[in-house]
N, CA, C and O atoms as a Tripos MOL2 file, in Angstrom:
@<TRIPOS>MOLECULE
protein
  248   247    62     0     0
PROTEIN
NO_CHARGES

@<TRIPOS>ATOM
      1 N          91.5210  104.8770   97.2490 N.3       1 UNK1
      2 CA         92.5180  105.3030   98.2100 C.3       1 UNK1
      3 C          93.6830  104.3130   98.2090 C.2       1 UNK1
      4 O          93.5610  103.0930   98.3190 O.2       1 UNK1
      5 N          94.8130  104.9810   98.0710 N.am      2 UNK2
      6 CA         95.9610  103.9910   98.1630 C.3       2 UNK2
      7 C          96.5740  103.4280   99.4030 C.2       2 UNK2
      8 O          96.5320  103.9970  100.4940 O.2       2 UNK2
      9 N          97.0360  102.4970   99.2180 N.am      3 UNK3
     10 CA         97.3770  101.6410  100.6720 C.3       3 UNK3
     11 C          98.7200  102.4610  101.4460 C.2       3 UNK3
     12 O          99.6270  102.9570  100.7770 O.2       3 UNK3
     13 N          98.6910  102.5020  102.6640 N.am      4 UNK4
     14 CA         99.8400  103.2090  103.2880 C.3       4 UNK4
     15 C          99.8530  102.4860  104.5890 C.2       4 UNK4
     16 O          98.9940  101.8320  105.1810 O.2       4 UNK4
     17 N         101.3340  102.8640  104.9090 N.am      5 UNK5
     18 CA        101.6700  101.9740  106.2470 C.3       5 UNK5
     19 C         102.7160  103.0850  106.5400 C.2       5 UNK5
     20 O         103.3880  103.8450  105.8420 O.2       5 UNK5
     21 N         102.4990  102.7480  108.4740 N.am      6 UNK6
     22 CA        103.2820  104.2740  109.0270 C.3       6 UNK6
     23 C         104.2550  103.2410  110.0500 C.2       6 UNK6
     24 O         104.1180  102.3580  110.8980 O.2       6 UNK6
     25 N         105.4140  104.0790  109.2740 N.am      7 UNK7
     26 CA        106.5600  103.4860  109.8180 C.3       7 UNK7
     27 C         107.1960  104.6210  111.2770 C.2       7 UNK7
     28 O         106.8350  105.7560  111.5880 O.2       7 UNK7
     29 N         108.2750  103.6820  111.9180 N.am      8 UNK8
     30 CA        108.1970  104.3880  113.2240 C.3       8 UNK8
     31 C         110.1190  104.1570  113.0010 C.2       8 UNK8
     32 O         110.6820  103.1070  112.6890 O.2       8 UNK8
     33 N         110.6420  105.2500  113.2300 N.am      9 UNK9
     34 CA        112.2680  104.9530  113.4740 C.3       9 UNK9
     35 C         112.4360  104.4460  114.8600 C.2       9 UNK9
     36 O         111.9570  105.1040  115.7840 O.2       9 UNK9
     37 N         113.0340  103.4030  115.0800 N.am     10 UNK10
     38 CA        113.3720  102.8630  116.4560 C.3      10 UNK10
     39 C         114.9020  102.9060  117.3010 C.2      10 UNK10
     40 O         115.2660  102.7190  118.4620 O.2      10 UNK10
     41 N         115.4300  103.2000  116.2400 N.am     11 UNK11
     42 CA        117.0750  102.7980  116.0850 C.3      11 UNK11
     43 C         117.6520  104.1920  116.1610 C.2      11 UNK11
     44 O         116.9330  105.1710  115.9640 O.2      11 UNK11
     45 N         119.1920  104.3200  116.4980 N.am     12 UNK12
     46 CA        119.8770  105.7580  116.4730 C.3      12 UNK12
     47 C         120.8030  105.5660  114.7890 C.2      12 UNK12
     48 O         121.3260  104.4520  114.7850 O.2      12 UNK12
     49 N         121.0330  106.1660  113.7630 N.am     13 UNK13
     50 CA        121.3370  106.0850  112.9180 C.3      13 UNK13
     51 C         123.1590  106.3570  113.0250 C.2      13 UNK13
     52 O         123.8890  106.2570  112.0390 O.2      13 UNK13
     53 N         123.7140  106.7500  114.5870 N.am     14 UNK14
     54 CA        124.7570  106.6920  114.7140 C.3      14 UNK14
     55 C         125.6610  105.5710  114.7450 C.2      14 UNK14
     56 O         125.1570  104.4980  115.0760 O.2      14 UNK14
     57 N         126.9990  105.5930  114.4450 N.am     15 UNK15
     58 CA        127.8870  104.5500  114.3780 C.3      15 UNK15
     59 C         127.0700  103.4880  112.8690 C.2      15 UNK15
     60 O         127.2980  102.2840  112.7500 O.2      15 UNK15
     61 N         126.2190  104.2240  111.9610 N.am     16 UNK16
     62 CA        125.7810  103.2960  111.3490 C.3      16 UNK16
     63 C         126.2200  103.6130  109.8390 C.2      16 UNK16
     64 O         126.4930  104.7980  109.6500 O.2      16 UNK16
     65 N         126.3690  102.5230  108.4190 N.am     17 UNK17
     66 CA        127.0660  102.4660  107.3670 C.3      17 UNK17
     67 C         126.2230  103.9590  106.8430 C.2      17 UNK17
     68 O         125.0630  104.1510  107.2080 O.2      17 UNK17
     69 N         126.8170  104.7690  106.1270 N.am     18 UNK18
     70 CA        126.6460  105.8510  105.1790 C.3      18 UNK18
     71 C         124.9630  105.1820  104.5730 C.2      18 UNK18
     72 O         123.9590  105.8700  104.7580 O.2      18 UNK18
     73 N         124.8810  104.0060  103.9680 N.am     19 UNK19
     74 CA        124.0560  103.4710  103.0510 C.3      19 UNK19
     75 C         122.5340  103.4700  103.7420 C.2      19 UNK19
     76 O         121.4780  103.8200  103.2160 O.2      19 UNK19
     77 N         122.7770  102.9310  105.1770 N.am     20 UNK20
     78 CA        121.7050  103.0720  105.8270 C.3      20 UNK20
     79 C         121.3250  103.9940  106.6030 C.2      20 UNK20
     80 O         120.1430  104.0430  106.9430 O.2      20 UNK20
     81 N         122.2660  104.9400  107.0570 N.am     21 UNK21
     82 CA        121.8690  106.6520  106.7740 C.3      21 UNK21
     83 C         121.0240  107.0030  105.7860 C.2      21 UNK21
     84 O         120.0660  107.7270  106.0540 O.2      21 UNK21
     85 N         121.2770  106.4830  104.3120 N.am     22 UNK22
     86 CA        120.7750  107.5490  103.2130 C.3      22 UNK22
     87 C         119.5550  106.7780  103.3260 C.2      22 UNK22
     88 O         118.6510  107.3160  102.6860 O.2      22 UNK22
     89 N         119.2110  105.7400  103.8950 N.am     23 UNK23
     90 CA        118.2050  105.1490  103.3960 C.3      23 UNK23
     91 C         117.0610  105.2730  104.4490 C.2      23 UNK23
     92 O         115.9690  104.7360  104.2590 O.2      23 UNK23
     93 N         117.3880  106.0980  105.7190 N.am     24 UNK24
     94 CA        116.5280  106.3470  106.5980 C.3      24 UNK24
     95 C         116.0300  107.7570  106.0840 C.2      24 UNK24
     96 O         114.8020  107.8190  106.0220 O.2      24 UNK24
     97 N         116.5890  108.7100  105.7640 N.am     25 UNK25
     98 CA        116.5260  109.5530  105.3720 C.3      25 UNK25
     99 C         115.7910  109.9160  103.9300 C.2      25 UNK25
    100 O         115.1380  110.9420  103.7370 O.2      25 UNK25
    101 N         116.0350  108.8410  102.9310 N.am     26 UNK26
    102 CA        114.8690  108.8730  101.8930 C.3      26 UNK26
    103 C         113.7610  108.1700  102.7590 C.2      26 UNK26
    104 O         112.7440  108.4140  102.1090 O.2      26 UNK26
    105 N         113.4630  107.5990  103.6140 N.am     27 UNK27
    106 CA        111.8990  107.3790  104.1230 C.3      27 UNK27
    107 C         111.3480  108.4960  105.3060 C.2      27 UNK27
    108 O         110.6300  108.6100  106.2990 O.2      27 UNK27
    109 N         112.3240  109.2660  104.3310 N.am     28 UNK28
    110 CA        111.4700  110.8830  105.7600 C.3      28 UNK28
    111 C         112.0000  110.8070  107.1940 C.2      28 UNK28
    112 O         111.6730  111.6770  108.0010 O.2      28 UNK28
    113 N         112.8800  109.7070  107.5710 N.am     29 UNK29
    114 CA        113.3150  110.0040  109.0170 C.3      29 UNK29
    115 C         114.1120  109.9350  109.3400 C.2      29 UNK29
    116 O         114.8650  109.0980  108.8420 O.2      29 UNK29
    117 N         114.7140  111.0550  110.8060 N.am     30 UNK30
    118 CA        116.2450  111.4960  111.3070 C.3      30 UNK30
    119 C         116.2110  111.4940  112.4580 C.2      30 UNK30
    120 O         117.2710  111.7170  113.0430 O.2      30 UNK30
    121 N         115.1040  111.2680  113.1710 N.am     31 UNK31
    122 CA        115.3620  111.1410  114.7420 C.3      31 UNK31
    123 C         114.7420  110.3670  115.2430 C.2      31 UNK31
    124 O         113.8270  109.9260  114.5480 O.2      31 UNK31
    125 N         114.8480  109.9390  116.3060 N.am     32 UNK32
    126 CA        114.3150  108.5750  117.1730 C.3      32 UNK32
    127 C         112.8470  109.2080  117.4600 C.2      32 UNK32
    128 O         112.5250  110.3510  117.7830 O.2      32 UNK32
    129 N         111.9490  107.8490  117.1830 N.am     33 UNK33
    130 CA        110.7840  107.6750  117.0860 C.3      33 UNK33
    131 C         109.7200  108.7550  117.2740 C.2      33 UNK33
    132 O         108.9640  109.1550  118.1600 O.2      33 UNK33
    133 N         110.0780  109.0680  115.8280 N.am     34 UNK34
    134 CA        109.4740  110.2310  114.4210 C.3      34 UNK34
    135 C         109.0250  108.7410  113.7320 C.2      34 UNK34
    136 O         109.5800  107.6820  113.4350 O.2      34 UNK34
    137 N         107.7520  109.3000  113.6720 N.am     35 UNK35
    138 CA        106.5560  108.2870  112.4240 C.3      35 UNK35
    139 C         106.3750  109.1190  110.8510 C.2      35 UNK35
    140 O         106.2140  110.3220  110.6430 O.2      35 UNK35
    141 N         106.4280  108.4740  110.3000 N.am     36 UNK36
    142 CA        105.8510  108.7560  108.9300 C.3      36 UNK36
    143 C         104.7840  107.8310  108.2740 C.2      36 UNK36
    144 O         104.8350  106.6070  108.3870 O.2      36 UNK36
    145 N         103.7600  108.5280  107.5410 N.am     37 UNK37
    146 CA        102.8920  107.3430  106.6530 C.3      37 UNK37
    147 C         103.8350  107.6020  105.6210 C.2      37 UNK37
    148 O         104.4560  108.6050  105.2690 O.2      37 UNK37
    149 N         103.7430  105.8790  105.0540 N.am     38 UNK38
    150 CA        104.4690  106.2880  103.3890 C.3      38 UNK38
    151 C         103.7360  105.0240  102.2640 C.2      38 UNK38
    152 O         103.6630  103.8010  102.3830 O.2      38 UNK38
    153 N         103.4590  105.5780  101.6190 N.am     39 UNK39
    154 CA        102.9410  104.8070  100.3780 C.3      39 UNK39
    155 C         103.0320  103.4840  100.4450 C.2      39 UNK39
    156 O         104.2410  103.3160  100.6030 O.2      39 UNK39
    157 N         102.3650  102.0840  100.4200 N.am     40 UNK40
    158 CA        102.4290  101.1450  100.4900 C.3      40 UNK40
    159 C         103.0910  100.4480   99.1180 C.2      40 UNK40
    160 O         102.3380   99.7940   98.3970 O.2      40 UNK40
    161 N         104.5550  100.5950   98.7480 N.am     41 UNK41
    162 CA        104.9790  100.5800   97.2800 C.3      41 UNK41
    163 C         105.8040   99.1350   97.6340 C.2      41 UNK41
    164 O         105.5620   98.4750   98.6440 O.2      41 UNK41
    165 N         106.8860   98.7440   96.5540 N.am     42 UNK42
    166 CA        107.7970   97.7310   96.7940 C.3      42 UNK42
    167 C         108.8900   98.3380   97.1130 C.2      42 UNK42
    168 O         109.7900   97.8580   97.8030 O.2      42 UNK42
    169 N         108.8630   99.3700   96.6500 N.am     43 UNK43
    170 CA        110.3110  100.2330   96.9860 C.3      43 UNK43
    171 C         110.4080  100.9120   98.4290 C.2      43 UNK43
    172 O         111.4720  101.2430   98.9510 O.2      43 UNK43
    173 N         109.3470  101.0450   98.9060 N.am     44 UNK44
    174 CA        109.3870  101.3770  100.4920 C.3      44 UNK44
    175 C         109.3060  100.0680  100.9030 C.2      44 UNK44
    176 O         110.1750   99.8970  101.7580 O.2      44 UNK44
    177 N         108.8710   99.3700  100.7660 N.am     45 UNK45
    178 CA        108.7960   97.8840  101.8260 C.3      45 UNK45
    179 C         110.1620   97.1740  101.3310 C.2      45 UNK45
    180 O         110.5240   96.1900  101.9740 O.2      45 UNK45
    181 N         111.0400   97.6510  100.1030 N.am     46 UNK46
    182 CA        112.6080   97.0620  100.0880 C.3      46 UNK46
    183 C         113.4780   97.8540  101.2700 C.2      46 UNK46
    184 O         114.3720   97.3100  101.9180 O.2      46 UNK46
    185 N         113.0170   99.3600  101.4450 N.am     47 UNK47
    186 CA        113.7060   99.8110  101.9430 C.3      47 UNK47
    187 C         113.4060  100.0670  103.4190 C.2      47 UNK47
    188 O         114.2410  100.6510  104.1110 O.2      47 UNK47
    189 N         112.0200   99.5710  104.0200 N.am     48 UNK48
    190 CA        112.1660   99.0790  105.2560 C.3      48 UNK48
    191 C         112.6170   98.0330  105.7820 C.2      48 UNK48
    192 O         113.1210   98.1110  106.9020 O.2      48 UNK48
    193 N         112.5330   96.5910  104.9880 N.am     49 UNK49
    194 CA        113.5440   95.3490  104.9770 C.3      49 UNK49
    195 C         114.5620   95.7500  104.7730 C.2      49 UNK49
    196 O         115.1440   94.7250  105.1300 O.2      49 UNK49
    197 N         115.4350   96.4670  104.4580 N.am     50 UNK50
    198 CA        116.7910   96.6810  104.4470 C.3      50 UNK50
    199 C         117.3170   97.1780  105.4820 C.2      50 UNK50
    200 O         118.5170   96.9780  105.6720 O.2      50 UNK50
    201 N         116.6340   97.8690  106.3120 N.am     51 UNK51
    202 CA        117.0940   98.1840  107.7650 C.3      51 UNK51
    203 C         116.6830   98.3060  108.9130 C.2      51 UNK51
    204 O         116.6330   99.2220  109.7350 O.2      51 UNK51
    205 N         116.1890   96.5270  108.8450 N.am     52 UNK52
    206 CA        114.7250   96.1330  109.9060 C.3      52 UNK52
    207 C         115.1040   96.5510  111.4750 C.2      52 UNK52
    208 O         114.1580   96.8170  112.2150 O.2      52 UNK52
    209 N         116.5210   96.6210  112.0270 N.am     53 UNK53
    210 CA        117.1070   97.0730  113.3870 C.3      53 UNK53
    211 C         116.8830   98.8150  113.8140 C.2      53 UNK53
    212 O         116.8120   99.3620  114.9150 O.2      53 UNK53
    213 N         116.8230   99.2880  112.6020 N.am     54 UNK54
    214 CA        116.7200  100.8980  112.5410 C.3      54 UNK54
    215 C         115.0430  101.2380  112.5350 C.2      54 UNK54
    216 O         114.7510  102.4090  112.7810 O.2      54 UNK54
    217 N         114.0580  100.3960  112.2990 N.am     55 UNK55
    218 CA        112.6680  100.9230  111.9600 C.3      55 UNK55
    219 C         111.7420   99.8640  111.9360 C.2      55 UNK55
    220 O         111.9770   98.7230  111.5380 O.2      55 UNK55
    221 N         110.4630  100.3810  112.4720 N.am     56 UNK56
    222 CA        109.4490   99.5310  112.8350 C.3      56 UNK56
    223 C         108.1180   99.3700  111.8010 C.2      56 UNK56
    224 O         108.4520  100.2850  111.0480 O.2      56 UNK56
    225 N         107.2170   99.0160  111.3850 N.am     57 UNK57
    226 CA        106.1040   98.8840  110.7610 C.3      57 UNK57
    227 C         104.9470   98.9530  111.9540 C.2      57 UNK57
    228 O         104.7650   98.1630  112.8800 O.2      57 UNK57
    229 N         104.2610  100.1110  111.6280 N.am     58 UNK58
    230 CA        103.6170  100.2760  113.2780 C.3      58 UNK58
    231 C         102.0370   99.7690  113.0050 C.2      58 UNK58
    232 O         101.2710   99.3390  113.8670 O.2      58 UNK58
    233 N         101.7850   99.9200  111.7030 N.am     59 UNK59
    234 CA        100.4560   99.5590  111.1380 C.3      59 UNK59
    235 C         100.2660   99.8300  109.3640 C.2      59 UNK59
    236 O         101.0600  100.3280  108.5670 O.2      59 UNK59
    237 N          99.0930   99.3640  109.1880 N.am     60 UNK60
    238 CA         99.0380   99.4200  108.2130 C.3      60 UNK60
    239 C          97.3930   99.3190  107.4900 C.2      60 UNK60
    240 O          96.5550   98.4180  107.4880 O.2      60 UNK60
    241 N          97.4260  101.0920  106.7410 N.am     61 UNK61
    242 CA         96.1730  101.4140  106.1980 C.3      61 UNK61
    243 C          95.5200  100.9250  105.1730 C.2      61 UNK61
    244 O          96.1630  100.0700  104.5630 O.2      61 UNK61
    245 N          94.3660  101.1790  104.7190 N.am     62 UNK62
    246 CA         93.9290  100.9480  103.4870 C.3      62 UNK62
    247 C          93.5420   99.4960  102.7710 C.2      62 UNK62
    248 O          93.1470   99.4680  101.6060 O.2      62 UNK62
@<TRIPOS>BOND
     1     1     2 1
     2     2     3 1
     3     3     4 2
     4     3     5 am
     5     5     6 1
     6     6     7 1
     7     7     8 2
     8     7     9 am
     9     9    10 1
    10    10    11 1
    11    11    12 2
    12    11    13 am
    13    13    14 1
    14    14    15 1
    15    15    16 2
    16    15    17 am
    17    17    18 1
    18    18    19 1
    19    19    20 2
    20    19    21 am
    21    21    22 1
    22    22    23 1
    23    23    24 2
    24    23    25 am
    25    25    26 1
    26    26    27 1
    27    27    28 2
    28    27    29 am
    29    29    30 1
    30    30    31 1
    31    31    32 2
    32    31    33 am
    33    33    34 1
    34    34    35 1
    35    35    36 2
    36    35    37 am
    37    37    38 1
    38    38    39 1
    39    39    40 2
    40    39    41 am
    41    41    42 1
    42    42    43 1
    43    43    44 2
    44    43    45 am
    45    45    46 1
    46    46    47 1
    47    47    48 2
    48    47    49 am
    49    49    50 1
    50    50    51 1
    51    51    52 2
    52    51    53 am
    53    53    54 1
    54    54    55 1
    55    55    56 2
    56    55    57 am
    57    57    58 1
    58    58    59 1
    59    59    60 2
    60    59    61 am
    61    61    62 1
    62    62    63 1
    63    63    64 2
    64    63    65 am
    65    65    66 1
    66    66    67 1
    67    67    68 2
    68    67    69 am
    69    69    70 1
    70    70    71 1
    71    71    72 2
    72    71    73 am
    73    73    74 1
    74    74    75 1
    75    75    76 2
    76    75    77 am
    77    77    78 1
    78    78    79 1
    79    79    80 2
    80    79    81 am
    81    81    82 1
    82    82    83 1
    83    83    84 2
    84    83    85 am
    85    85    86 1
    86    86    87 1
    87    87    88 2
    88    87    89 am
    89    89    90 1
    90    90    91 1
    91    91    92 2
    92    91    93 am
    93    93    94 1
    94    94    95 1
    95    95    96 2
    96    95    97 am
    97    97    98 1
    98    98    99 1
    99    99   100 2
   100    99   101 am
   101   101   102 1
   102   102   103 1
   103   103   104 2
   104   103   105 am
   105   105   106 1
   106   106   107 1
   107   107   108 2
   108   107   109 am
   109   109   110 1
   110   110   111 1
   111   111   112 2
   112   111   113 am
   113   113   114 1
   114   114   115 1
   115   115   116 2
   116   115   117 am
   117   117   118 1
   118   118   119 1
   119   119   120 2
   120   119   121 am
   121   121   122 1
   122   122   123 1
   123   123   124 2
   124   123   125 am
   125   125   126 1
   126   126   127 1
   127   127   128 2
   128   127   129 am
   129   129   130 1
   130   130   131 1
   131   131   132 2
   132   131   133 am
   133   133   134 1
   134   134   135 1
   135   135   136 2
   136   135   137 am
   137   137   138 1
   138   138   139 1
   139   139   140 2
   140   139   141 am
   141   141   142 1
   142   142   143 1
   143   143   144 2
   144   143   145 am
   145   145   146 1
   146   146   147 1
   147   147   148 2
   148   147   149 am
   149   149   150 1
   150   150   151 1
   151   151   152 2
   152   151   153 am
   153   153   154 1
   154   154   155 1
   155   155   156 2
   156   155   157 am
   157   157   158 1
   158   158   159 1
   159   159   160 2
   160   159   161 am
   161   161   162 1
   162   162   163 1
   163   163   164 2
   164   163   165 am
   165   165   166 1
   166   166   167 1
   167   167   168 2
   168   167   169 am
   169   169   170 1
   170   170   171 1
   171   171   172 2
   172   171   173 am
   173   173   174 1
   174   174   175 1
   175   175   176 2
   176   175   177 am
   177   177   178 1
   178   178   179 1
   179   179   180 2
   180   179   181 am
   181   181   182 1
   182   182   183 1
   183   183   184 2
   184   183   185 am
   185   185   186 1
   186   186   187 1
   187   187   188 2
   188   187   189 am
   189   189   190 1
   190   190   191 1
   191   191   192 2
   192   191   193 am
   193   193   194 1
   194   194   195 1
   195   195   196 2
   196   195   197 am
   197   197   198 1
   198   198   199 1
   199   199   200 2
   200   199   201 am
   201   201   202 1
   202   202   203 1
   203   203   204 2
   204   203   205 am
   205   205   206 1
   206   206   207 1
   207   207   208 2
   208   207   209 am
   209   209   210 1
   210   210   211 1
   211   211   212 2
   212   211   213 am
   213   213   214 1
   214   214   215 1
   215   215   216 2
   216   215   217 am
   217   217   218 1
   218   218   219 1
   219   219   220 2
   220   219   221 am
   221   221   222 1
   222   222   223 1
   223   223   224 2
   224   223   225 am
   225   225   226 1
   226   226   227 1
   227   227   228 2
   228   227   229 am
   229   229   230 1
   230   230   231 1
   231   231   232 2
   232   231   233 am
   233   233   234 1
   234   234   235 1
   235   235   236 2
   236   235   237 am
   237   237   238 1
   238   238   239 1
   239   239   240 2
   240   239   241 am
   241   241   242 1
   242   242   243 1
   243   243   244 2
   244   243   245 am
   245   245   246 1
   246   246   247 1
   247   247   248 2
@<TRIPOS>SUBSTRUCTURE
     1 UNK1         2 RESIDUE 1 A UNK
     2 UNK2         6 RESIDUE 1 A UNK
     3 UNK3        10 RESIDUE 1 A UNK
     4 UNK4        14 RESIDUE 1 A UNK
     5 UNK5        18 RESIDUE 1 A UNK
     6 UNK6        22 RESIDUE 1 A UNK
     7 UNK7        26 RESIDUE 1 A UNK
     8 UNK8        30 RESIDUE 1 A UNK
     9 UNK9        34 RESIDUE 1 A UNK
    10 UNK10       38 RESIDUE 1 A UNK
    11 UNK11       42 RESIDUE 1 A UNK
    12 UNK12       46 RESIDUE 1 A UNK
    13 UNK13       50 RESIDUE 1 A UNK
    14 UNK14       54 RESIDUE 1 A UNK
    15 UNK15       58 RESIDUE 1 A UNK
    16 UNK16       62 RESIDUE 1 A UNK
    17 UNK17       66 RESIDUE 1 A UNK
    18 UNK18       70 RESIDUE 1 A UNK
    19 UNK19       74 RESIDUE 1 A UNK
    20 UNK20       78 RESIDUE 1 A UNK
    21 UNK21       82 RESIDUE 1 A UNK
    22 UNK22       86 RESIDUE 1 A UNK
    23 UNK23       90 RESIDUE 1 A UNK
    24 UNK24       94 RESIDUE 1 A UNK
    25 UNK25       98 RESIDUE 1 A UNK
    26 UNK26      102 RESIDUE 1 A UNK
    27 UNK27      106 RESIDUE 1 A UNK
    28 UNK28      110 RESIDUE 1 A UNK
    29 UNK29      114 RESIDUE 1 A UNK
    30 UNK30      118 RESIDUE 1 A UNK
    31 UNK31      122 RESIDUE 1 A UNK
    32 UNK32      126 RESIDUE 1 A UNK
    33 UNK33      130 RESIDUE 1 A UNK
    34 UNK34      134 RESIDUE 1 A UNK
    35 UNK35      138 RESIDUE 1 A UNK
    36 UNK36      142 RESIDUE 1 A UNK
    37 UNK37      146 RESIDUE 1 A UNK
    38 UNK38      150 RESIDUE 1 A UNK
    39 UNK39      154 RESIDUE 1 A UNK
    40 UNK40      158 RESIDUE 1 A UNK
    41 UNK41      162 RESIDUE 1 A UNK
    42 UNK42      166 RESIDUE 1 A UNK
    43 UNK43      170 RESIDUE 1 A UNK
    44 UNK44      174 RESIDUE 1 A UNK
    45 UNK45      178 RESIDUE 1 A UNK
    46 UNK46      182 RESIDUE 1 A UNK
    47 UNK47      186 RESIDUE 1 A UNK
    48 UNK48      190 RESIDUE 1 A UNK
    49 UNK49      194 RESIDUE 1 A UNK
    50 UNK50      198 RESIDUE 1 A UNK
    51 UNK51      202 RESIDUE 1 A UNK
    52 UNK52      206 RESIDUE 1 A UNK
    53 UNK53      210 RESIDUE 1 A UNK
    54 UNK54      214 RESIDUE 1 A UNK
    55 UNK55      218 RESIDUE 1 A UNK
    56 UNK56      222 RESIDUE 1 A UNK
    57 UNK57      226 RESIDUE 1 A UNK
    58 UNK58      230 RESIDUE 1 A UNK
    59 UNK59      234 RESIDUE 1 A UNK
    60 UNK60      238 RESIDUE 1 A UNK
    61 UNK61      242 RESIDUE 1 A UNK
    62 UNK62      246 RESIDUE 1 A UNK
């Protein structure tokens, strides 16, 4: 079983750069605190460090 961790949007994506729009949105989320599990990869954990004010790490499986 592969490792996964469920992220939580915390943040409003308004008044915010285009870049970190697109980048909430490739991790599955558009509205305030909507969870997703997502694959425990480097490329999701770059792209939850990239917009640590917008999204939370709520736990983590596996």
């Amino acid at each position: 079983m592969a490792k996964t961790i469920v992220v939580k949007q915390i943040g409003p994506p308004i008044r915010r750069p285009a870049k970190q729009r697109a980048t909430l949105v490739g991790l599955g989320l558009n509205k305030m605190h909507k969870t997703r599990e997502l694959e425990d990869t480097p490329s999701v954990r770059g792209m939850v460090d990239s917009i640590p004010h917008l999204v939370q790490i709520i736990e983590e499986r596996g």
